[in-house]
Coordinates of C-alpha atoms and ligand atoms in Angstrom, one line a residue:
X238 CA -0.9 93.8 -52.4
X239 CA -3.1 95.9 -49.7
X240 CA -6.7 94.8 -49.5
X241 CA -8.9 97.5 -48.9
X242 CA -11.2 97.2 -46.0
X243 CA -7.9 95.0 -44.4
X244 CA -7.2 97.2 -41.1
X245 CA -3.6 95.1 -40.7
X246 CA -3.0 96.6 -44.2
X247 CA -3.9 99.9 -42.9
X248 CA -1.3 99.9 -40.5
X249 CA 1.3 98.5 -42.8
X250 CA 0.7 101.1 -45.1
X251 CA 0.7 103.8 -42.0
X252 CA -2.7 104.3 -42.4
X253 CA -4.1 103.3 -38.9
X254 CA -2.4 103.6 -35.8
X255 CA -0.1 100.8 -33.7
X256 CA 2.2 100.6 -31.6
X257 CA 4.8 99.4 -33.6
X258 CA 7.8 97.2 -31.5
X259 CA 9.9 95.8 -35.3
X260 CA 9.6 96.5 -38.8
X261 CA 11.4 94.9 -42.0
X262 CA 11.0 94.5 -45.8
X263 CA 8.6 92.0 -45.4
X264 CA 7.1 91.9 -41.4
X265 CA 5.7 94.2 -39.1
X266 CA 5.3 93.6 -35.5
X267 CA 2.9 95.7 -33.2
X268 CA 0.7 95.6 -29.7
X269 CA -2.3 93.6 -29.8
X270 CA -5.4 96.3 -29.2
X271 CA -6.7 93.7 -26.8
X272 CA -3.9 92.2 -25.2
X273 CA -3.9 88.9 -23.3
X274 CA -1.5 90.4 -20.9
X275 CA 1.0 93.3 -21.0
X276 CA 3.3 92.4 -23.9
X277 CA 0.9 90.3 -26.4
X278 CA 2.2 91.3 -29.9
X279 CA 0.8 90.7 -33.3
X280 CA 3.7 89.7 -36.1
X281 CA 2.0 90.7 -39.6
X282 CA 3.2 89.8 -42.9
X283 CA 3.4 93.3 -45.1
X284 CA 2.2 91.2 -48.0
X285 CA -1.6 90.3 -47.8
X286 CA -2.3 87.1 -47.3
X287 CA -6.0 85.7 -45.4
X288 CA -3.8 82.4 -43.9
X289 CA -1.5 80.0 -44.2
X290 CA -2.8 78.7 -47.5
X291 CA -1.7 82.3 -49.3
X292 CA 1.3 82.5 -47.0
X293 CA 4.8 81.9 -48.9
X294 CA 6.7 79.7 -46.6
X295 CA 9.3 81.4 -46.6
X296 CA 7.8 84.8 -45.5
X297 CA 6.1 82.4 -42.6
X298 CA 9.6 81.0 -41.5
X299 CA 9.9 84.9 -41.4
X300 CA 7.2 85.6 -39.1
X301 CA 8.6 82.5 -37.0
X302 CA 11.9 84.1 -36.7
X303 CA 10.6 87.9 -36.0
X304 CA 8.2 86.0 -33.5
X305 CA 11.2 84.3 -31.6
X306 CA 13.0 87.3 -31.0
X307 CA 10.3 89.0 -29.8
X308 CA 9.6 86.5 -27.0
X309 CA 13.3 86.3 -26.8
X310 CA 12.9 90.1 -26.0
X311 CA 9.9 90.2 -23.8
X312 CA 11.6 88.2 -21.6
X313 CA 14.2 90.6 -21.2
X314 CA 11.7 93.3 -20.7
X315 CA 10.2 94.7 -17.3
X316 CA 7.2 93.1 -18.7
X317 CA 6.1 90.2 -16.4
X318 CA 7.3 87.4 -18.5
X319 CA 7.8 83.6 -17.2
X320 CA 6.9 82.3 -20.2
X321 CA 5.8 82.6 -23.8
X322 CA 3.0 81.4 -25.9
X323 CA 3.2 81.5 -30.1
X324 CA 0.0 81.5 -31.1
X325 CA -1.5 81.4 -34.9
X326 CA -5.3 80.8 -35.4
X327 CA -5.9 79.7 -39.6
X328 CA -9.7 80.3 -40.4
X329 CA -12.7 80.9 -38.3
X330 CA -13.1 77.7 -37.1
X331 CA -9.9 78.4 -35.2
X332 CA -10.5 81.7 -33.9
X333 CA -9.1 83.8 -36.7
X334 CA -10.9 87.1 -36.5
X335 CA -8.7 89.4 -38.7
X336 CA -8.4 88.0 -42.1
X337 CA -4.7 88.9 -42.4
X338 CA -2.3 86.0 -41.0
X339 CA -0.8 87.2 -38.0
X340 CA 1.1 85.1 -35.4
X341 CA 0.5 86.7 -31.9
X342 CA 3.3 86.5 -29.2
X343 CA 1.8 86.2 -25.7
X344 CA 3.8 86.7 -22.6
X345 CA 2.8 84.1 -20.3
X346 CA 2.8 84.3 -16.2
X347 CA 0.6 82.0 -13.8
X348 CA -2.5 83.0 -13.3
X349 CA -2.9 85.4 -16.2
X350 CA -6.1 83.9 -17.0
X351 CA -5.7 82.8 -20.5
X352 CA -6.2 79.6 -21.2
X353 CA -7.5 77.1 -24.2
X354 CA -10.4 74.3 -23.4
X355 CA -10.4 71.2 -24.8
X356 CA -10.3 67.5 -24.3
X357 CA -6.4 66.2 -24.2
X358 CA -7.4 62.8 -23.5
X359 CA -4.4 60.1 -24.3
X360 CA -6.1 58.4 -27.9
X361 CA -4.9 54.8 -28.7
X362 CA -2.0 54.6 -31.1
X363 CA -4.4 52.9 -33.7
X364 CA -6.2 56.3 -33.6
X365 CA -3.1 57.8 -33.6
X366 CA -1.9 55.8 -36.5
X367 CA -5.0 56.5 -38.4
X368 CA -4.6 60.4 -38.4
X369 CA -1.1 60.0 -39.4
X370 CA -1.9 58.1 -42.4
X371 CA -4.6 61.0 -43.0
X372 CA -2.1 63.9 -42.4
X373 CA 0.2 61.9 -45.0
X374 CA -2.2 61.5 -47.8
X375 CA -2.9 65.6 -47.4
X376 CA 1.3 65.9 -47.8
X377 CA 0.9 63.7 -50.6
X378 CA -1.7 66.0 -52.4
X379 CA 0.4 68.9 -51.3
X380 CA 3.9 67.5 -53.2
X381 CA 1.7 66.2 -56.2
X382 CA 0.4 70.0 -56.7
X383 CA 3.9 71.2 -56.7
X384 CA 3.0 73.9 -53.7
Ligands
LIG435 ZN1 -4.3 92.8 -45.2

């Protein structure tokens, strides 16, 4: 299952250092090596997978639940924590970096200085309607190849 060259399957393995916070049969959770702010925590499937096409959905609903506690839990830390970002980038295009799906948990305060540009301009529902009809015909392909 390890991919060599993988450093996320280096820590799994023990093989490369983290600061681990949770571990299971199937997820690890440890500090981000370049944290957003004080807290920011990577949840890793042990089982290499690139993204969220390799991903078993059940061992994502997995990470999802490990996530959730954890921002459950930083907010009971003396971490500053008034809120709570879940954040999962799938493929370059959308910031992946590390080729092993991870879902990072980022503690969230006002003026932390993270934030995300983009252009979150109201569209017109025909617009809207028109990407709906698009996202249906990929769930249609989807339940047609049975995955
Ligand atoms: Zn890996």
């Amino acid at each position: 299952m390890a991919v060599s060259g993988c450093v996320f399957c280096a820590i799994v393995r023990g093989q490369a250092e983290a600061s681990t916070v949770h571990e299971d049969d199937s997820v690890v959770a440890f500090m981000d090596l370049r944290p957003v702010t004080p807290g920011h925590l990577l949840v890793v499937p042990k089982a290499h997978a690139v993204g969220l096409e390799d991903l078993e959905e059940a061992l994502g609903a997995r990470l999802w639940t490990v996530a959730q506690r954890l921002a459950r839990a930083l907010r009971r830390s003396p971490l500053r924590c008034d809120g709570v970002n879940l954040f999962l980038a799938d493929g370059e295009a959308a910031f992946q970096e590390v080729f092993h799906v991870h879902l990072h948990v980022v503690p969230r305060f006002v003026g932390d200085g993270f934030r995300i540009d983009a252009n979150w301009q109201v569209r017109e529902r025909g617009e809207l309607d028109k990407s709906a009809a698009a996202v249906r015909c990929g769930l249609l392909a989807l339940t047609s190849r049975q995955s």
